[in-house]
PDB file of C-alpha atoms in Angstrom:
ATOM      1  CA  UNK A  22     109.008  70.731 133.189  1.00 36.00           C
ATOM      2  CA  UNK A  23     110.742  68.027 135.013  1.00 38.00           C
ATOM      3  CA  UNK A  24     112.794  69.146 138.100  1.00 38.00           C
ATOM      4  CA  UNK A  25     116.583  69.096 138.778  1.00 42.00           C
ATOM      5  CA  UNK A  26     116.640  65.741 141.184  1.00 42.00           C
ATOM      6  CA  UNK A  27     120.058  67.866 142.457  1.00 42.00           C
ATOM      7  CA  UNK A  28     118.958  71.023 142.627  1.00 44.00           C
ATOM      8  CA  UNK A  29     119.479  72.804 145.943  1.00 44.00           C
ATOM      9  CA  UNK A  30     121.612  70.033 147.579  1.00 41.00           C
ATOM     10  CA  UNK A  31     124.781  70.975 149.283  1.00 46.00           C
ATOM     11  CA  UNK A  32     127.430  69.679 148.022  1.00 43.00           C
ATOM     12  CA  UNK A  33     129.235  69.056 150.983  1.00 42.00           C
ATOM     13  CA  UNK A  34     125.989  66.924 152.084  1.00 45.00           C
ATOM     14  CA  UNK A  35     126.305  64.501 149.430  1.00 44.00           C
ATOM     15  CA  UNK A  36     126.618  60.924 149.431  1.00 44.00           C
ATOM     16  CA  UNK A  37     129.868  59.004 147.849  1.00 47.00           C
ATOM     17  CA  UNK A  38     129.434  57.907 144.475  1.00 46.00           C
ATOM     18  CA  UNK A  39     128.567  54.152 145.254  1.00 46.00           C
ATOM     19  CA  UNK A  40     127.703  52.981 141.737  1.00 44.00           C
ATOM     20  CA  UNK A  41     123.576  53.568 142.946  1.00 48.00           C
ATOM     21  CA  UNK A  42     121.774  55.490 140.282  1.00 46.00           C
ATOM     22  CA  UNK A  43     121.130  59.283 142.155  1.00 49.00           C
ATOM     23  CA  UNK A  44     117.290  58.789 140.598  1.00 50.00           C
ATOM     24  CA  UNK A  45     116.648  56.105 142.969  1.00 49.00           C
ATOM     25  CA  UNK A  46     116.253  53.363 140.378  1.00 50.00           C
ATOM     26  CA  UNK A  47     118.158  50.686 141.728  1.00 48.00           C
ATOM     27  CA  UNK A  48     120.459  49.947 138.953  1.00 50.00           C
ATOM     28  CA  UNK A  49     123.610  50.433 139.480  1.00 51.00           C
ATOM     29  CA  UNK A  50     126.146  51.934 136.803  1.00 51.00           C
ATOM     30  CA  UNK A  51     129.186  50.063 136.870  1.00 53.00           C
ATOM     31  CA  UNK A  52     126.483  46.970 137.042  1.00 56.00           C
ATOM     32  CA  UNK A  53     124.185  48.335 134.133  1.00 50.00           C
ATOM     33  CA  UNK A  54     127.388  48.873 132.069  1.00 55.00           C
ATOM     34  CA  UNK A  55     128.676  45.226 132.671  1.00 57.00           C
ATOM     35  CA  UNK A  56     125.382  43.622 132.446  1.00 61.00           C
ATOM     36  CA  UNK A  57     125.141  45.711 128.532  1.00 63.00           C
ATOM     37  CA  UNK A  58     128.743  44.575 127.482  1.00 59.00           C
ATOM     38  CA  UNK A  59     128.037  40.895 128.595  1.00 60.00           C
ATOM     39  CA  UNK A  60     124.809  40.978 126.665  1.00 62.00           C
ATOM     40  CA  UNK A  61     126.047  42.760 123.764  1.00 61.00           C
ATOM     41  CA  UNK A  62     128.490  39.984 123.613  1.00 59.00           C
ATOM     42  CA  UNK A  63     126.248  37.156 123.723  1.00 58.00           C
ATOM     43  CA  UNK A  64     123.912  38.919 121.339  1.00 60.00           C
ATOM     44  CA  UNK A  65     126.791  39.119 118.705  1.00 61.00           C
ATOM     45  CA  UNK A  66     127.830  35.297 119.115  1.00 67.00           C
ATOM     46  CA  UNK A  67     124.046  34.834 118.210  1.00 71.00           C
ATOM     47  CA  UNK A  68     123.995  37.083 114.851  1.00 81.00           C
ATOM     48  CA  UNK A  69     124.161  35.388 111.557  1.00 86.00           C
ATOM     49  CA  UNK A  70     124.007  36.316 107.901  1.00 87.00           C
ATOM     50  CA  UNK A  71     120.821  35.706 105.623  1.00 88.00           C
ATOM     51  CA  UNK A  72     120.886  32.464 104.095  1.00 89.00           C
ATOM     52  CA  UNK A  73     121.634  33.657 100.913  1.00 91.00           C
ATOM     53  CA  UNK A  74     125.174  35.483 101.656  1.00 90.00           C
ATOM     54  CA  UNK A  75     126.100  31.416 101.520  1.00 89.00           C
ATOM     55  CA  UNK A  76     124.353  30.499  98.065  1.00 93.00           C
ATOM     56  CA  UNK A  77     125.252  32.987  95.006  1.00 93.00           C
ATOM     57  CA  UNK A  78     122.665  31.521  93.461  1.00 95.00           C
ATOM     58  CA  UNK A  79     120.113  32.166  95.658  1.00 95.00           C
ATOM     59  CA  UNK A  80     121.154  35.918  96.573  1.00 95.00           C
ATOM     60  CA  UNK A  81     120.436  36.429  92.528  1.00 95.00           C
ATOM     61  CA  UNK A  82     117.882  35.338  92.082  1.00 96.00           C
ATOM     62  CA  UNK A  83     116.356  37.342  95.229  1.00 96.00           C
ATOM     63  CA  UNK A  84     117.867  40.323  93.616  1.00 97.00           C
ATOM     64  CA  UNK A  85     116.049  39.357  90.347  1.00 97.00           C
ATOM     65  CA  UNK A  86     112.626  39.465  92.458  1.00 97.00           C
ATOM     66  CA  UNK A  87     110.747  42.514  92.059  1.00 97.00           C
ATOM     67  CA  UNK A  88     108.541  41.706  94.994  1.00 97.00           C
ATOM     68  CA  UNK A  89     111.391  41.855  97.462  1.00 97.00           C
ATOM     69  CA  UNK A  90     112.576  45.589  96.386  1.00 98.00           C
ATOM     70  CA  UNK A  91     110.152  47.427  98.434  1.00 97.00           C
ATOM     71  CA  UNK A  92     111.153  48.170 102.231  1.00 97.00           C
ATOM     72  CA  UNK A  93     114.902  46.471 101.212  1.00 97.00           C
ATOM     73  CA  UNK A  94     117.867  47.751 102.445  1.00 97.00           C
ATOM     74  CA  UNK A  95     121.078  46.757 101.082  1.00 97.00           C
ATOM     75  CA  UNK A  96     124.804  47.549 100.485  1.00 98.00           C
ATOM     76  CA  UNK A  97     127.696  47.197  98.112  1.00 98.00           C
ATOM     77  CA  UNK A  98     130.964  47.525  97.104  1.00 98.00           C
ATOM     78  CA  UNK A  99     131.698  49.833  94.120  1.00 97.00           C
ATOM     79  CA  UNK A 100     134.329  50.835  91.814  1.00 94.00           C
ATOM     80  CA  UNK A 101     134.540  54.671  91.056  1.00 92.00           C
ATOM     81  CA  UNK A 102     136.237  56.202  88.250  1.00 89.00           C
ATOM     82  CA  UNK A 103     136.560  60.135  87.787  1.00 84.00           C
ATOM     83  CA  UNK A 104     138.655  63.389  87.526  1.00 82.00           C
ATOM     84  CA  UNK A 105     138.508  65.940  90.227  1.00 80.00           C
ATOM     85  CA  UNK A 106     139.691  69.925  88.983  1.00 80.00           C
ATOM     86  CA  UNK A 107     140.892  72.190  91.617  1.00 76.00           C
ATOM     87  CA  UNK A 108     139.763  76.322  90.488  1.00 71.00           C
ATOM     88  CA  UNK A 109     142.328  79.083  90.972  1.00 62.00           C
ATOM     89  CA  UNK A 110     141.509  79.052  94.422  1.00 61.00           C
ATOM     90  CA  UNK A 111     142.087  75.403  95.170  1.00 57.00           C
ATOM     91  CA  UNK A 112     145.328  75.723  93.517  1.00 54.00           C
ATOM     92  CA  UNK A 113     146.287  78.135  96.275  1.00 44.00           C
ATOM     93  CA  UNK A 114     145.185  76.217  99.151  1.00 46.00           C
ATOM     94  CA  UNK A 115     145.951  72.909  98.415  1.00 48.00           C
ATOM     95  CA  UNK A 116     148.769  71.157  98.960  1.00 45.00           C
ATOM     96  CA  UNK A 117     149.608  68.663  95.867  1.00 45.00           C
ATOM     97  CA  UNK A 118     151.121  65.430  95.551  1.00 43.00           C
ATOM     98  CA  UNK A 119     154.311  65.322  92.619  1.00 46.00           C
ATOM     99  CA  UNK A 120     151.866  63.020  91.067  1.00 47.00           C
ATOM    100  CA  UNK A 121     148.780  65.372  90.157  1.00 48.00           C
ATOM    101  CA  UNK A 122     148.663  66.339  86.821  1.00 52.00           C
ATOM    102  CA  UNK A 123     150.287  69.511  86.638  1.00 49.00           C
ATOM    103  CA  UNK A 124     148.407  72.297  84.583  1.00 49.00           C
ATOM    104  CA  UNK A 125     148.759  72.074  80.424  1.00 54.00           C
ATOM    105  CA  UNK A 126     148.503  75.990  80.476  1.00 56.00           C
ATOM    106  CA  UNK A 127     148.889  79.066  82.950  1.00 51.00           C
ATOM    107  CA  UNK A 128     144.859  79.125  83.098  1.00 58.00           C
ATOM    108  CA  UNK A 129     143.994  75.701  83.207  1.00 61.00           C
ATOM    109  CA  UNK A 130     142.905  73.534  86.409  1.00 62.00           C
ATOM    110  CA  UNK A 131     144.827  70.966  88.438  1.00 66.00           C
ATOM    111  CA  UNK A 132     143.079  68.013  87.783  1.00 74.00           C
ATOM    112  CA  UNK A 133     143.385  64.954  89.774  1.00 72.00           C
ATOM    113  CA  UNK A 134     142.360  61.650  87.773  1.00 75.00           C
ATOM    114  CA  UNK A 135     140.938  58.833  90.049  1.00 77.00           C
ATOM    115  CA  UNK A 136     140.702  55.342  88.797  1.00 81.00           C
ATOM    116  CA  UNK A 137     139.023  52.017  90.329  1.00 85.00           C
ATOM    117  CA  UNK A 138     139.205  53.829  93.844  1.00 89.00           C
ATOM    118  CA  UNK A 139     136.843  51.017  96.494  1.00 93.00           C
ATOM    119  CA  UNK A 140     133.584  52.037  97.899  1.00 96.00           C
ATOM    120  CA  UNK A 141     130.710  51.300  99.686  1.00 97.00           C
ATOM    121  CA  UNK A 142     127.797  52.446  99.423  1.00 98.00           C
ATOM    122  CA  UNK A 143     124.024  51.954 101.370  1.00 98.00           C
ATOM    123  CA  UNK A 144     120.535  52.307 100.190  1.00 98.00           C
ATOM    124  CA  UNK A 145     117.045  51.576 101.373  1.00 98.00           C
ATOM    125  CA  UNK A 146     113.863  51.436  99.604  1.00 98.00           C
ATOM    126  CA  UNK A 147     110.551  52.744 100.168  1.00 98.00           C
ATOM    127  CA  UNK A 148     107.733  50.153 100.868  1.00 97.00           C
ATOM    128  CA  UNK A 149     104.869  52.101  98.348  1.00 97.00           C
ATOM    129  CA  UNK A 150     105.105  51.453  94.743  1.00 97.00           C
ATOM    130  CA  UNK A 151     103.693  54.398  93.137  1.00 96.00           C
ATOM    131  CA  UNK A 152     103.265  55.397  89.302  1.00 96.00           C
ATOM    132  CA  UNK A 153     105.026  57.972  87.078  1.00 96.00           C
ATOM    133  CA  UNK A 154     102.248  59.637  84.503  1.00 96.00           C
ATOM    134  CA  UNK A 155     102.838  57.249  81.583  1.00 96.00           C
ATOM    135  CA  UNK A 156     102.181  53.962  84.026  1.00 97.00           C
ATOM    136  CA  UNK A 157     105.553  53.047  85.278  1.00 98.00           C
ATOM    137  CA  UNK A 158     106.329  51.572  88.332  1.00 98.00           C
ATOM    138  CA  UNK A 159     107.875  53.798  90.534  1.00 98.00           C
ATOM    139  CA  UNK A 160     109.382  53.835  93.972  1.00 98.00           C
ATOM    140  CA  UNK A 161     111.518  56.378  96.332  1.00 98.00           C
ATOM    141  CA  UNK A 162     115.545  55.677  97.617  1.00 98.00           C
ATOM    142  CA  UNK A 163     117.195  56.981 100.227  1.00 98.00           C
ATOM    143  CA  UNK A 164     120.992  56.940 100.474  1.00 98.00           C
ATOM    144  CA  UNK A 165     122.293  55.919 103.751  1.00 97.00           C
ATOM    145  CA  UNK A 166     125.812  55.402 103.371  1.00 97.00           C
ATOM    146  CA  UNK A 167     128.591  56.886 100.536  1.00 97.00           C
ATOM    147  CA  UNK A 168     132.670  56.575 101.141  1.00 96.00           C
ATOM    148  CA  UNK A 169     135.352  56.542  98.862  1.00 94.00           C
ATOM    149  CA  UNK A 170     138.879  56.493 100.224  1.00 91.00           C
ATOM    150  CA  UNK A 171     142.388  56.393  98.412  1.00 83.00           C
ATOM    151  CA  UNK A 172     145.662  57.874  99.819  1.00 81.00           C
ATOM    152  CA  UNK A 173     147.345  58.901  96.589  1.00 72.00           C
ATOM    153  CA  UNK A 174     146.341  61.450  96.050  1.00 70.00           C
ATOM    154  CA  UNK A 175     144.754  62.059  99.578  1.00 77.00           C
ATOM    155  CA  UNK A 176     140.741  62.515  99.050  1.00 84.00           C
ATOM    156  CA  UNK A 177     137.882  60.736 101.512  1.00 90.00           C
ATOM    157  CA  UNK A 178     134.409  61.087 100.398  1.00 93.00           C
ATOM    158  CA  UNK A 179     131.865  60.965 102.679  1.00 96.00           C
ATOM    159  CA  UNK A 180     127.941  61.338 102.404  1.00 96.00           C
ATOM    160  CA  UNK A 181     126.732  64.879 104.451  1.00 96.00           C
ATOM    161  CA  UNK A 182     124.849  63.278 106.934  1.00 94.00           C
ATOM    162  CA  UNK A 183     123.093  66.625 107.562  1.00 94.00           C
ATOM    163  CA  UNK A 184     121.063  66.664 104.291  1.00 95.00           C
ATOM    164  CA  UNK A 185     118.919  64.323 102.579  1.00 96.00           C
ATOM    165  CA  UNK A 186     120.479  62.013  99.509  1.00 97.00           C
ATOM    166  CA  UNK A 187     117.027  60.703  97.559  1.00 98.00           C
ATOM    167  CA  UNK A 188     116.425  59.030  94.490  1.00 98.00           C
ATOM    168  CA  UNK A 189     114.248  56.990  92.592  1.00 98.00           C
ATOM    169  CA  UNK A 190     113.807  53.379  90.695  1.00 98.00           C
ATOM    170  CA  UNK A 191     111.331  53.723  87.520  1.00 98.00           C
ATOM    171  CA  UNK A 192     111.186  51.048  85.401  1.00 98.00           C
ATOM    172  CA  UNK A 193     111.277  50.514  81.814  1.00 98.00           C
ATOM    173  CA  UNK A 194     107.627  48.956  81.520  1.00 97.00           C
ATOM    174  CA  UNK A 195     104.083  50.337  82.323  1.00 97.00           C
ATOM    175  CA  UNK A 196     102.281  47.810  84.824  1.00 96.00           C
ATOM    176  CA  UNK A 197     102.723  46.935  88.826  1.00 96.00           C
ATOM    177  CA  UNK A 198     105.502  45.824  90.776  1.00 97.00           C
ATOM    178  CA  UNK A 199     106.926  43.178  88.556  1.00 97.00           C
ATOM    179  CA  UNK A 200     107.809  45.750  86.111  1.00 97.00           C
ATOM    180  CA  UNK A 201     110.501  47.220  88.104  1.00 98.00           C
ATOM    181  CA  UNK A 202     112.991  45.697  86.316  1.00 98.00           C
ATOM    182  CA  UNK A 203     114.769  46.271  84.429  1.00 98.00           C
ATOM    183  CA  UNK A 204     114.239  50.336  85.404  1.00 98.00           C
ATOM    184  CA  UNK A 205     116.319  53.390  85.606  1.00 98.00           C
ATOM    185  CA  UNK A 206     118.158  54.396  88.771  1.00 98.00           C
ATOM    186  CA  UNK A 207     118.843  58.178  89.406  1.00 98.00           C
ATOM    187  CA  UNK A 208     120.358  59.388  93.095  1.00 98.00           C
ATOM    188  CA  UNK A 209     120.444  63.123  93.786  1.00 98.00           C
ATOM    189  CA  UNK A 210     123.580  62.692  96.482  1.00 98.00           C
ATOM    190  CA  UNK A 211     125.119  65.588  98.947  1.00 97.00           C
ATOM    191  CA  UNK A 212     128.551  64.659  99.824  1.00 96.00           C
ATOM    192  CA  UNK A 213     131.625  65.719 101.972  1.00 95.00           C
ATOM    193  CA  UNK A 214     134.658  65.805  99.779  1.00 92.00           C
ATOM    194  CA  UNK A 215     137.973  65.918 101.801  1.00 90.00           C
ATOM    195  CA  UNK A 216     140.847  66.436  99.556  1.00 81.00           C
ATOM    196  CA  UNK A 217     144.164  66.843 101.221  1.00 78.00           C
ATOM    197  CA  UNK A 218     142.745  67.120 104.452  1.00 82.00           C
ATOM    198  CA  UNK A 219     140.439  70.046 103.495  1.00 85.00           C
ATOM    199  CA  UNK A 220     136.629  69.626 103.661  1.00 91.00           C
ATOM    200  CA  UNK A 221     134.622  70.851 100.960  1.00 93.00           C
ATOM    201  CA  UNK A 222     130.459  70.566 100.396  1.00 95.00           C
ATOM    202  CA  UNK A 223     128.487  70.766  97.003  1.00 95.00           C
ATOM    203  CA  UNK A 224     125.740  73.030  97.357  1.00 95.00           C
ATOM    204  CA  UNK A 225     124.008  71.505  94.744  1.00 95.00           C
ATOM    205  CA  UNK A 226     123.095  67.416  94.704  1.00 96.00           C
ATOM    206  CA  UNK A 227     125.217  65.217  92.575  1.00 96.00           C
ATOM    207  CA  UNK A 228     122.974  63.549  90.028  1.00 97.00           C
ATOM    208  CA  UNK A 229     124.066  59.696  89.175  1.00 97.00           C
ATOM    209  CA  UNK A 230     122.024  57.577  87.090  1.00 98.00           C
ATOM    210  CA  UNK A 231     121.980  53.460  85.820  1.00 98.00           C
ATOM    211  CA  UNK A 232     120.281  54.051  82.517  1.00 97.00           C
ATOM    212  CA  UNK A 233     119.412  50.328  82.133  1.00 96.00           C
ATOM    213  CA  UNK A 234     118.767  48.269  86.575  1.00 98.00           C
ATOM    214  CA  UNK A 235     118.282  44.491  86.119  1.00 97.00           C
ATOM    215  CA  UNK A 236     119.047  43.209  89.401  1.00 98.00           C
ATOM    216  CA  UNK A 237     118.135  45.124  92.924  1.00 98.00           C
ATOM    217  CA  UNK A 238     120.401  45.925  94.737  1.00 97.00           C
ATOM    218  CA  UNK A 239     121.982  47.026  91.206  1.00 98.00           C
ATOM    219  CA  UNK A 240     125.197  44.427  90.950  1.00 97.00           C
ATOM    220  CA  UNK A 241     126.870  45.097  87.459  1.00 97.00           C
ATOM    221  CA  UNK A 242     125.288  48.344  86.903  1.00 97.00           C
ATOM    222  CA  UNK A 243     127.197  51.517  85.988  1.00 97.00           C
ATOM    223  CA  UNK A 244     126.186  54.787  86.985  1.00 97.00           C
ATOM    224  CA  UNK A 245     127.093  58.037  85.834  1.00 95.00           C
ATOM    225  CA  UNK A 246     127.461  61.406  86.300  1.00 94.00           C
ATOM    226  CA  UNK A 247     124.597  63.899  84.858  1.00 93.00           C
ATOM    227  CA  UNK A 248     126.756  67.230  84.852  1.00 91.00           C
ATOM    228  CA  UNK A 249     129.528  68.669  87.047  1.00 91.00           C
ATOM    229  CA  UNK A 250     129.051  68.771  90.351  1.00 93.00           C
ATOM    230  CA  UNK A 251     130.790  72.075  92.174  1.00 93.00           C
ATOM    231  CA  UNK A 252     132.260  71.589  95.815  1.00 93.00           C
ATOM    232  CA  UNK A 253     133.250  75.104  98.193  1.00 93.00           C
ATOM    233  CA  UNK A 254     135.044  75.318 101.629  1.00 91.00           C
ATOM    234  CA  UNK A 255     133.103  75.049 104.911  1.00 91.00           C
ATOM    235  CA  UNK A 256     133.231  78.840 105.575  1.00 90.00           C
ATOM    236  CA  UNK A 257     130.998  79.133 102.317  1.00 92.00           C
ATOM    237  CA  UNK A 258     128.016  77.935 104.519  1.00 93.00           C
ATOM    238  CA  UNK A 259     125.394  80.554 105.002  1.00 94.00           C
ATOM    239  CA  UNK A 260     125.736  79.585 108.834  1.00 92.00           C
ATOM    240  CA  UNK A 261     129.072  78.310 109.543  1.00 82.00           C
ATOM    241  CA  UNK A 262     129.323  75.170 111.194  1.00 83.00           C
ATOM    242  CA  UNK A 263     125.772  74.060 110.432  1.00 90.00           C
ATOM    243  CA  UNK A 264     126.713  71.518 107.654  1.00 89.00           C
ATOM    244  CA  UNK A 265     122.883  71.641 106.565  1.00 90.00           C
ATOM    245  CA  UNK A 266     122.798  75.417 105.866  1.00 93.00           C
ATOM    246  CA  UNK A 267     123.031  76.417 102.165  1.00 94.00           C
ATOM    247  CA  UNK A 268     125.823  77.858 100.497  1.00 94.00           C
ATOM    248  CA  UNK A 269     126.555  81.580 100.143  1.00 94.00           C
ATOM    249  CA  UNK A 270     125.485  83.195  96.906  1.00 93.00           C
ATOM    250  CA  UNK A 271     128.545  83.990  94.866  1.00 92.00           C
ATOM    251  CA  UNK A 272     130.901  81.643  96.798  1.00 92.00           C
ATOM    252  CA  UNK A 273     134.353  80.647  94.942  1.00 90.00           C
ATOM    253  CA  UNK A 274     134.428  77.248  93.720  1.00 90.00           C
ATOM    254  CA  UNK A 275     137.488  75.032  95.155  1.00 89.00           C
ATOM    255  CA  UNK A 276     136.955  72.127  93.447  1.00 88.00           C
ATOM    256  CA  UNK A 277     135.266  70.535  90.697  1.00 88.00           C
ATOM    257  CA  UNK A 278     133.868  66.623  89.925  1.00 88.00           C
ATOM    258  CA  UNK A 279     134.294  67.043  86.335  1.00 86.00           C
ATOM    259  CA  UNK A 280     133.052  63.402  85.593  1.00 87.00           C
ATOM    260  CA  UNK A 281     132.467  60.348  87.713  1.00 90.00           C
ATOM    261  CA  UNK A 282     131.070  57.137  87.094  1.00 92.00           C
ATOM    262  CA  UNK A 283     131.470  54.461  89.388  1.00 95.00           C
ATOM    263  CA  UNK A 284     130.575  50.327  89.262  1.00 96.00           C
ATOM    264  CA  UNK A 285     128.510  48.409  91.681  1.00 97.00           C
ATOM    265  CA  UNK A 286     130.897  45.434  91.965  1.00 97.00           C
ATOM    266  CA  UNK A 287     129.270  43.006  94.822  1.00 97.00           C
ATOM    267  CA  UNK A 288     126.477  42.792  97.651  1.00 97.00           C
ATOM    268  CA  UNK A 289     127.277  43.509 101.139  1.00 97.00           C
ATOM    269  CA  UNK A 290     125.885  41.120 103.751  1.00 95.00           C
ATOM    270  CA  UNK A 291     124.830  42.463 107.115  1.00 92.00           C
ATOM    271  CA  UNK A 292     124.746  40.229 110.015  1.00 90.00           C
ATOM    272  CA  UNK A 293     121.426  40.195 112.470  1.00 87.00           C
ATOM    273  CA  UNK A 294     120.266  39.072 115.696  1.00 84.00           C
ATOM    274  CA  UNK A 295     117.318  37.039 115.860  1.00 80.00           C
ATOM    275  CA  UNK A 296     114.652  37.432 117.526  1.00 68.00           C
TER     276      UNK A 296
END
C-alpha cells in the first residue's frame, strides 16, 4: 500500500500552493500544463494524412489488398436507411414530432421511417487469419465507433461503450489470406438509441451483414439487418446505472428497429504524428 504523502499534516502548517508538485518532483503544474499544450500544439502542426487520402487511386487499390486487412483500422461515412416502431409503452412516453407516422389502427405501432440519415462508423481488424471448417479465410472485427444523428425526428445513436461490438470477415474462397475477398461481413453491434431525448439499450446484439465485401474497409457495400432488434429504458438494467449489466427478464419493449440497412459511402482519413 502506498502512503497518503498528506496524511497527518496540519492544515494550518501547510505551505501556499506555489505551482511545486506536493510529491517533491520538481515539476511544476501550471509549468507541466503549459509545457503539454505547447507540445500538443507543435505535435499537431506535425501530423499528416497517409499518402493515399491524396491519390483515390492509390487508397483503392490498398483497400483491394488482402495483405493489408489484418491489424487495419479504418473509418467511414455511411448512409442508413430504416424504420424505428415505438410499443404501447413508447407511445406513452414519448413525445412525437407532427411528422411521425401516426398509427393505421388503434393497435398498431408508431413507426418512425428514417432515410439516408449520415454516419460514421470505426472498425479494427485482428492481426491472425484463422480458418472456418470448410477452409475459409477468416478473421475477427471489433467495432470501435457507431453514430447516427438526425434532428427530425430527434434520435442519436450511439455504440454502448460498456459492451463488446464483434464481428467477423470470411471470405467466399477456401485458401490463405488472399482469399479474403471478396468475403462476407457480419457485426453483432450493442448500441445506445436516444430517441427524443430518452435513452434506450438492446439487450440483445444487432446483427448486420455485407453478403458479398470486395474492398476493405467495405466502400460500396450494403449491410443489412438479420432480424429485429428490441431496445428497453435504462431502468430495465438488471443493475441500474451499470450500462454493461443485462436486461431484466420480462422487461417491456419501448422501441423497435424493425429494419435497417445502411451504405458505406467513403473512407475516413485519420491524421498521425510521426515518429
Amino acid at each position: 500500500m502506498v502512503a497518503d504523502p498528506h496524511e497527518g499534516l496540519d492544515p494550518s502548517e501547510e505551505t501556499p500552493d506555489t505551482g511545486e508538485s506536493p510529491d517533491g518532483d520538481g515539476i511544476k503544474r501550471r509549468t507541466f500544463v503549459t509545457g503539454t499544450a505547447a507540445a500538443g500544439a507543435v505535435a499537431a502542426a506535425a501530423a499528416v494524412l497517409p499518402a493515399v487520402a491524396a491519390d483515390p487511386v492509390a487508397a483503392a487499390e490498398k483497400r483491394a489488398d488482402t495483405a493489408a486487412i489484418p491489424g487495419s483500422k479504418h473509418f467511414a461515412t455511411m448512409l442508413a436507411f430504416g424504420d424505428f416502431e415505438l410499443s404501447e409503452e413508447g407511445k406513452l412516453l414519448f413525445t412525437k414530432p407532427a411528422v411521425v407516422e401516426a398509427p393505421k389502427g388503434p393497435d398498431d405501432p408508431v413507426v418512425i421511417a428514417c432515410a439516408g440519415i449520415q454516419g460514421l462508423s470505426g472498425v479494427t481488424t485482428e492481426r491472425q487469419i484463422l480458418a472456418t471448417k470448410n477452409g475459409k479465410p477468416r478473421v475477427g472485427l471489433t467495432r470501435i465507433l457507431t453514430h447516427f444523428q438526425w434532428e427530425n425526428p430527434k434520435v442519436l445513436i450511439e455504440q454502448n461503450p460498456y459492451k463488446n461490438s464483434w464481428g467477423e470477415l470470411v471470405g467466399h474462397g477456401t485458401g490463405g489470406i488472399g482469399k479474403l475477398l471478396p468475403g462476407r461481413a457480419t457485426f453483432h453491434q450493442y448500441l445506445i438509441l436516444t430517441a427524443f431525448d430518452r435513452p434506450l439499450i438492446n439487450a440483445k446484439p444487432m446483427v448486420m451483414t455485407a453478403e458479398d465485401v470486395k474492398q476493405w474497409p467495405p466502400i460500396g457495400s450494403h449491410f443489412k439487418t438479420e432480424g429485429p432488434t428490441d431496445f428497453y429504458d435504462l431502468s430495465s438494467l438488471t443493475r441500474p446505472g451499470d450500462m454493461a449489466s443485462e436486461v431484466a427478464p420480462n422487461s417491456p419493449v419501448i422501441a423497435t428497429l424493425a429494419a435497417c440497412q445502411t451504405i458505406v459511402m467513403t473512407q475516413v482519413f485519420m491524421p498521425s504524428i510521426p515518429g
